[in-house]
JSON list of C-alpha atoms in Angstrom, two decimals:
[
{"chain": "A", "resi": 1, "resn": "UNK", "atom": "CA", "xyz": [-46.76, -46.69, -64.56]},
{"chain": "A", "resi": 2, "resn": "UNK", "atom": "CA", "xyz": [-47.19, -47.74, -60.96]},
{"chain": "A", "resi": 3, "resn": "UNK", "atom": "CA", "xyz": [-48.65, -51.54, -60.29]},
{"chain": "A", "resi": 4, "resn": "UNK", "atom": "CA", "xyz": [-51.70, -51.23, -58.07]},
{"chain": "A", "resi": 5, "resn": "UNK", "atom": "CA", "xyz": [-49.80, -52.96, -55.12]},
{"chain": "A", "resi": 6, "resn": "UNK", "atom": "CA", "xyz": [-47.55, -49.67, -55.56]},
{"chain": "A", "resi": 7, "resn": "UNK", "atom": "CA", "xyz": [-50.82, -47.38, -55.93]},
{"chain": "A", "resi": 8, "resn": "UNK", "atom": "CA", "xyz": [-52.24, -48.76, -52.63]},
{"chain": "A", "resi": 9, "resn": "UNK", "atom": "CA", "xyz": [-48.85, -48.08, -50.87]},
{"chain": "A", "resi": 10, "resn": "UNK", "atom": "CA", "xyz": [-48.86, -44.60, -52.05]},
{"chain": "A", "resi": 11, "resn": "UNK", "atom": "CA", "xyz": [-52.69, -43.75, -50.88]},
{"chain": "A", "resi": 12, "resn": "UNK", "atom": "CA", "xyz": [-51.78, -45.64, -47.79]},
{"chain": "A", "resi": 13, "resn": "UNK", "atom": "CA", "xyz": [-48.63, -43.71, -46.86]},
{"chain": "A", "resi": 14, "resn": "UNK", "atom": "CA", "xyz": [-50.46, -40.13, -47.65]},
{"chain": "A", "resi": 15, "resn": "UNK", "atom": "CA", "xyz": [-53.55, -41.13, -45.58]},
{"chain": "A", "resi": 16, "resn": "UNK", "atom": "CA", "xyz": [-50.84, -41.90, -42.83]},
{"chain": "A", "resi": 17, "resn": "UNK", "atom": "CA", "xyz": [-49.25, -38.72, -43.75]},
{"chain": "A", "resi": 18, "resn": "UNK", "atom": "CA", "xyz": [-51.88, -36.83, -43.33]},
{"chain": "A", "resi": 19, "resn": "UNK", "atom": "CA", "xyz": [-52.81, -38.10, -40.00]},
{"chain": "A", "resi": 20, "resn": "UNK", "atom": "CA", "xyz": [-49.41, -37.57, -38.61]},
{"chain": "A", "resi": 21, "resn": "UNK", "atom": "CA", "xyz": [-49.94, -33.88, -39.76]},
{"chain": "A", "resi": 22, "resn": "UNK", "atom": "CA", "xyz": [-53.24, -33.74, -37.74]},
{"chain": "A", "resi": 23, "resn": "UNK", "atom": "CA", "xyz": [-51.40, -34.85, -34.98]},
{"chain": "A", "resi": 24, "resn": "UNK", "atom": "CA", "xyz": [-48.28, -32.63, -35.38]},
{"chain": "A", "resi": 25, "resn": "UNK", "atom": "CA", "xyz": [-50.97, -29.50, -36.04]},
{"chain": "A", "resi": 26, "resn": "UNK", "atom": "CA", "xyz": [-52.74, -31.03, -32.53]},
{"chain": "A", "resi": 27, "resn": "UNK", "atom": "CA", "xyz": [-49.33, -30.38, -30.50]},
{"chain": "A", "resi": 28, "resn": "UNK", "atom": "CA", "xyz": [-48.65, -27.48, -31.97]},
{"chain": "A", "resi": 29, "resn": "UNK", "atom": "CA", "xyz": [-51.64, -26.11, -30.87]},
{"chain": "A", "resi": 30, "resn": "UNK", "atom": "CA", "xyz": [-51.80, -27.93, -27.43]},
{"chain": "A", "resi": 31, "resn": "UNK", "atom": "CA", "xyz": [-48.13, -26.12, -26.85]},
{"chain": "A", "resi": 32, "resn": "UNK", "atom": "CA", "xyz": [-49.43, -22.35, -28.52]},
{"chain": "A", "resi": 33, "resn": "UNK", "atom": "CA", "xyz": [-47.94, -22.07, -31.52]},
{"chain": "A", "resi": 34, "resn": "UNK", "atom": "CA", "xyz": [-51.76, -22.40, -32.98]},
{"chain": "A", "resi": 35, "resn": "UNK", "atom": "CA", "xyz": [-54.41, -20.62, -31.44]},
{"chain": "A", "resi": 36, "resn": "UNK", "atom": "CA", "xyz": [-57.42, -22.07, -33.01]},
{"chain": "A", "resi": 37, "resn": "UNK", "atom": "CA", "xyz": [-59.09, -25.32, -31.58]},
{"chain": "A", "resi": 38, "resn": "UNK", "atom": "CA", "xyz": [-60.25, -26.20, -34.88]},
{"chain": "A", "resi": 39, "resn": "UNK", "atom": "CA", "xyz": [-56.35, -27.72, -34.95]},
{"chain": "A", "resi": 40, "resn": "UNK", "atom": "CA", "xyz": [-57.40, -29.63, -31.87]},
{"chain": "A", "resi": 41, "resn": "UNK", "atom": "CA", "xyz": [-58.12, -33.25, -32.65]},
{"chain": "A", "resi": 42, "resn": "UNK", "atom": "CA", "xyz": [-60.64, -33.39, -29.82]},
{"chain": "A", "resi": 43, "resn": "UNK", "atom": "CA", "xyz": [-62.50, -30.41, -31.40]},
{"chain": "A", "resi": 44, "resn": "UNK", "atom": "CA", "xyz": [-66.14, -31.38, -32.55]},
{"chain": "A", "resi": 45, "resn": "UNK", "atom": "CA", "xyz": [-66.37, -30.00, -36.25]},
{"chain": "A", "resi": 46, "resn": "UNK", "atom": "CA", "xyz": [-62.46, -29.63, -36.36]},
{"chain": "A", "resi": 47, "resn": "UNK", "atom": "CA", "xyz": [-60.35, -29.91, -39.16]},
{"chain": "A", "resi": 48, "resn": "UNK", "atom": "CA", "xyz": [-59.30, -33.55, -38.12]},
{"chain": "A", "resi": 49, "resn": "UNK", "atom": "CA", "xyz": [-62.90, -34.69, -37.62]},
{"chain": "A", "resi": 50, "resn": "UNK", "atom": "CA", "xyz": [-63.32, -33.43, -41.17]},
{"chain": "A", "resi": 51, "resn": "UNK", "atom": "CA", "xyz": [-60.75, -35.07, -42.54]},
{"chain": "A", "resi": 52, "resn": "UNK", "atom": "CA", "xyz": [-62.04, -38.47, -40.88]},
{"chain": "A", "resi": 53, "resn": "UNK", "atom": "CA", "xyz": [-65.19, -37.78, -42.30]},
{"chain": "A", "resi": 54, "resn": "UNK", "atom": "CA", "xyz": [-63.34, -37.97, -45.99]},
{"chain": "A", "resi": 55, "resn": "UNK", "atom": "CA", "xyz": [-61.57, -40.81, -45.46]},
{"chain": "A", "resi": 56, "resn": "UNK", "atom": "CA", "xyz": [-64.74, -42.71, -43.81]},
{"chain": "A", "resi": 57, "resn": "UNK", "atom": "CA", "xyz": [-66.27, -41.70, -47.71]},
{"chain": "A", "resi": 58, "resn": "UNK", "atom": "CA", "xyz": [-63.38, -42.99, -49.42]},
{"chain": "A", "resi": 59, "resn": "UNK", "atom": "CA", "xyz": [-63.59, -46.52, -47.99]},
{"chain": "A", "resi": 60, "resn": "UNK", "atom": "CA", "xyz": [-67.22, -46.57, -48.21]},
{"chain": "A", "resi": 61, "resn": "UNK", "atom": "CA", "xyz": [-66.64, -45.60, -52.21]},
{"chain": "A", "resi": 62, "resn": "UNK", "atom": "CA", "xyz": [-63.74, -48.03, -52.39]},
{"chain": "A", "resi": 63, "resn": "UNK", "atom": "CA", "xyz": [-66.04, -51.17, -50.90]},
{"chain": "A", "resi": 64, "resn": "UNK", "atom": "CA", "xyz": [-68.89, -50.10, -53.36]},
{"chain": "A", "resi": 65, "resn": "UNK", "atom": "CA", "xyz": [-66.55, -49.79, -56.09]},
{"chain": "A", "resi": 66, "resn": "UNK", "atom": "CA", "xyz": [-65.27, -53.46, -55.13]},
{"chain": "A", "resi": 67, "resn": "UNK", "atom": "CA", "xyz": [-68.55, -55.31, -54.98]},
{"chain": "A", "resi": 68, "resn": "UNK", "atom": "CA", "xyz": [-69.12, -54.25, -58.13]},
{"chain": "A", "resi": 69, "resn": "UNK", "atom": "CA", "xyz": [-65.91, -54.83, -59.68]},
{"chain": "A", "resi": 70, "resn": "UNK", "atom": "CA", "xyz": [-65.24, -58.40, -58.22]},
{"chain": "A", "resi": 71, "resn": "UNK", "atom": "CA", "xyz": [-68.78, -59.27, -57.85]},
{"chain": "A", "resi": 72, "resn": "UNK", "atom": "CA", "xyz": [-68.83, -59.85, -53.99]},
{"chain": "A", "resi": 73, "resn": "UNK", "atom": "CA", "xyz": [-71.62, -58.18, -52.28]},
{"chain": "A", "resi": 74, "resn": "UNK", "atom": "CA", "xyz": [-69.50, -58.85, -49.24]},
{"chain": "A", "resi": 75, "resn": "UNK", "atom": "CA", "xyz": [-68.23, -55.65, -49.76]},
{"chain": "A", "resi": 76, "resn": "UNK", "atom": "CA", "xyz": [-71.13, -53.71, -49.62]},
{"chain": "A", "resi": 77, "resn": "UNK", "atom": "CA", "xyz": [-71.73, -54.97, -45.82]},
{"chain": "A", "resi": 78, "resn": "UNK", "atom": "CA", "xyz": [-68.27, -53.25, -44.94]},
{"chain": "A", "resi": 79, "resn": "UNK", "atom": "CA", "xyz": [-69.58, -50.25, -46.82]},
{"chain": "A", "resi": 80, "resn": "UNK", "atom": "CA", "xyz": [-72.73, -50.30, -45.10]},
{"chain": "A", "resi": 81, "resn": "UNK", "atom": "CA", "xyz": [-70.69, -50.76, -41.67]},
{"chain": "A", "resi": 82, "resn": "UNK", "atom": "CA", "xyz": [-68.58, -47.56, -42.59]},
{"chain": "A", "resi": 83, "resn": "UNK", "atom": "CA", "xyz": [-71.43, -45.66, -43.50]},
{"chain": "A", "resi": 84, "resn": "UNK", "atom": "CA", "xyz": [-72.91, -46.13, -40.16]},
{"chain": "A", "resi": 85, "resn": "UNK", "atom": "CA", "xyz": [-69.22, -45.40, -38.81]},
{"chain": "A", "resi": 86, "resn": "UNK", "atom": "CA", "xyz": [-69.53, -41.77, -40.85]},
{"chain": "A", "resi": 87, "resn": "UNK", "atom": "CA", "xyz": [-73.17, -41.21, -39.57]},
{"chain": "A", "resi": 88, "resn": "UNK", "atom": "CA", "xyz": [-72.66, -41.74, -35.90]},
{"chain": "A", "resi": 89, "resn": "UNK", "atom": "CA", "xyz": [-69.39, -39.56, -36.22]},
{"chain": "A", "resi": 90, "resn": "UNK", "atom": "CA", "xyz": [-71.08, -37.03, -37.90]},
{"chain": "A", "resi": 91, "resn": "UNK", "atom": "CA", "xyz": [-74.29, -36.58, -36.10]},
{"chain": "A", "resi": 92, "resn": "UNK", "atom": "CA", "xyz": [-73.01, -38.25, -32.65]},
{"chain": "A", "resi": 93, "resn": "UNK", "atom": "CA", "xyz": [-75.71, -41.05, -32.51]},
{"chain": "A", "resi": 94, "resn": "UNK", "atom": "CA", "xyz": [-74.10, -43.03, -29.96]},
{"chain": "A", "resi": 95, "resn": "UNK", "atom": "CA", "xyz": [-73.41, -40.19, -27.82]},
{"chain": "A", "resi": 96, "resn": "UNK", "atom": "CA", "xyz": [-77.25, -38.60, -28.09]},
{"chain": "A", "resi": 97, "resn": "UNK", "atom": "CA", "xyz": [-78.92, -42.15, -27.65]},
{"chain": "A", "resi": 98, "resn": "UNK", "atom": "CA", "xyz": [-75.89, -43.03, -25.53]},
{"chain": "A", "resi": 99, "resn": "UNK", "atom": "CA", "xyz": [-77.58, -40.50, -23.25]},
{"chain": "A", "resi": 100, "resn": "UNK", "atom": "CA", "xyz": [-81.23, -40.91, -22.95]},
{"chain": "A", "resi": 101, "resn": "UNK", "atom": "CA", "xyz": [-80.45, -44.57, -22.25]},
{"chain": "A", "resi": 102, "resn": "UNK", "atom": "CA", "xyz": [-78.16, -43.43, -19.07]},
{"chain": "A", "resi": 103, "resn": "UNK", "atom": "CA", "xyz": [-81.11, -41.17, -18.29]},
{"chain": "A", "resi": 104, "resn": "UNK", "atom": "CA", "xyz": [-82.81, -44.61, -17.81]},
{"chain": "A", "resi": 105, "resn": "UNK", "atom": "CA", "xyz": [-80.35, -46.22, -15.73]},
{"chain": "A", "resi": 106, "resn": "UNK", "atom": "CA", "xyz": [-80.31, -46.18, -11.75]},
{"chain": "A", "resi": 107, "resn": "UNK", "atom": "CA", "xyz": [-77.16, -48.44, -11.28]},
{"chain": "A", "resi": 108, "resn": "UNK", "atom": "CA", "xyz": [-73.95, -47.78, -10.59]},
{"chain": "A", "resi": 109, "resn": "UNK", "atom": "CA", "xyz": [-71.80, -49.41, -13.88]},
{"chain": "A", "resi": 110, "resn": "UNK", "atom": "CA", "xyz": [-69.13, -51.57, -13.11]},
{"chain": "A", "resi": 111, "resn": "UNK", "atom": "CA", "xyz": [-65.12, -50.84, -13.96]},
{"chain": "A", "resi": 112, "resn": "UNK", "atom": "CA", "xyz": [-65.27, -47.40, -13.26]},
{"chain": "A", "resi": 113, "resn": "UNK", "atom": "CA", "xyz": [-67.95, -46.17, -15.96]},
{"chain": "A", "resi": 114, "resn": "UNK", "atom": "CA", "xyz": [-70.28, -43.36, -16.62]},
{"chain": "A", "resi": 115, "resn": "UNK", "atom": "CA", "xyz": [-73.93, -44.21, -16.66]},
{"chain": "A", "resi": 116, "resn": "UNK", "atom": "CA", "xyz": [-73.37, -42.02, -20.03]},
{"chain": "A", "resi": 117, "resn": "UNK", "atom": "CA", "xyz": [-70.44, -44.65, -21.22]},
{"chain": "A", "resi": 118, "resn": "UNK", "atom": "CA", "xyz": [-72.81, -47.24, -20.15]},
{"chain": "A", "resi": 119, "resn": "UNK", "atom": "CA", "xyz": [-75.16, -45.70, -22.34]},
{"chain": "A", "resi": 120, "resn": "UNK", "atom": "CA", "xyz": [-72.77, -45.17, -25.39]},
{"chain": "A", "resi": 121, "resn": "UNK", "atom": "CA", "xyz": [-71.65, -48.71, -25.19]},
{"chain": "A", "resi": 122, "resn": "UNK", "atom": "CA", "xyz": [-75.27, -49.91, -25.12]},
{"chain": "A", "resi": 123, "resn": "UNK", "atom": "CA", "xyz": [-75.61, -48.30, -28.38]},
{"chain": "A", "resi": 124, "resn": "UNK", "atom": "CA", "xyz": [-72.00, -49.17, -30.06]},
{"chain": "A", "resi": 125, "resn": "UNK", "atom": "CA", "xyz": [-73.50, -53.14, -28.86]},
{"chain": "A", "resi": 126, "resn": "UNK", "atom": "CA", "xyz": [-76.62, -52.84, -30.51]},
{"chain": "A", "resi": 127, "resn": "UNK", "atom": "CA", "xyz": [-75.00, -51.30, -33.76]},
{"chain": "A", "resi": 128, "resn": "UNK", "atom": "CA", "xyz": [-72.72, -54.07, -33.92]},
{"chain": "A", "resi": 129, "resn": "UNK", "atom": "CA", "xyz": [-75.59, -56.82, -34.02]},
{"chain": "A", "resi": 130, "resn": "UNK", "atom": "CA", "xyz": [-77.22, -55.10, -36.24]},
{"chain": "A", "resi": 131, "resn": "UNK", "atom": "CA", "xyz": [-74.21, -54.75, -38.31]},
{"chain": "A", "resi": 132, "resn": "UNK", "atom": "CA", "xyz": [-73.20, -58.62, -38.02]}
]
């Protein structure tokens, strides 16, 4: 029987596992060998962004499953944090708020930047105090 140190390893190593898989099924697109974008890590609704969506659930489950194990409700803030995380992934928050802010701007944004990354990192700010 494994010692939970071991278990965590072992989830650890197969989320990394699978990642590297993502990326190897990424370049094996980008070079033809795959013709579907849904390989494509920068596809919207891909099998990657899928994936992240999973593991997003599992740490919110594992936090949950935490505070109430070790009786810390500091847990449930991280949960909370990668619920939002899952939710702005999922149904592009930043990037849709993100760009009705920019479509209030009239600047030019220093460093290079979109009015529309101006706009995303507006909202990624706010989120963040909230989150704090």
């Amino acid at each position: 029987m494994n010692t939970p140190q071991e278990n965590n390893r072992l989830f650890l190593w197969l989320c990394l596992s699978a990642d590297i898989a993502f990326i190897i099924l990424h370049i094996l697109f980008k070079t033809g060998v795959l013709s579907s974008t849904l390989y494509s890590v920068k596809r919207d609704l891909g099998y990657a962004e899928f994936y992240q969506y999973v593991k997003f659930l599992w740490i919110i489950i594992i936090f949950v499953y935490l505070s109430q194990k070790l009786k810390y409700w500091g847990y449930v803030s991280w949960a909370v944090t990668f619920l939002y995380f899952l939710a702005d992934d999922a149904f592009q928050i930043h990037e849709d708020i993100g760009t009705l802010i920019a479509n209030q701007l009239t600047f030019s944004p220093p460093l290079n930047l979109r009015l529309q990354d101006f706009g995303e990192l507006t909202v990624y700010a706010i989120a963040g105090i909230i989150l704090m």
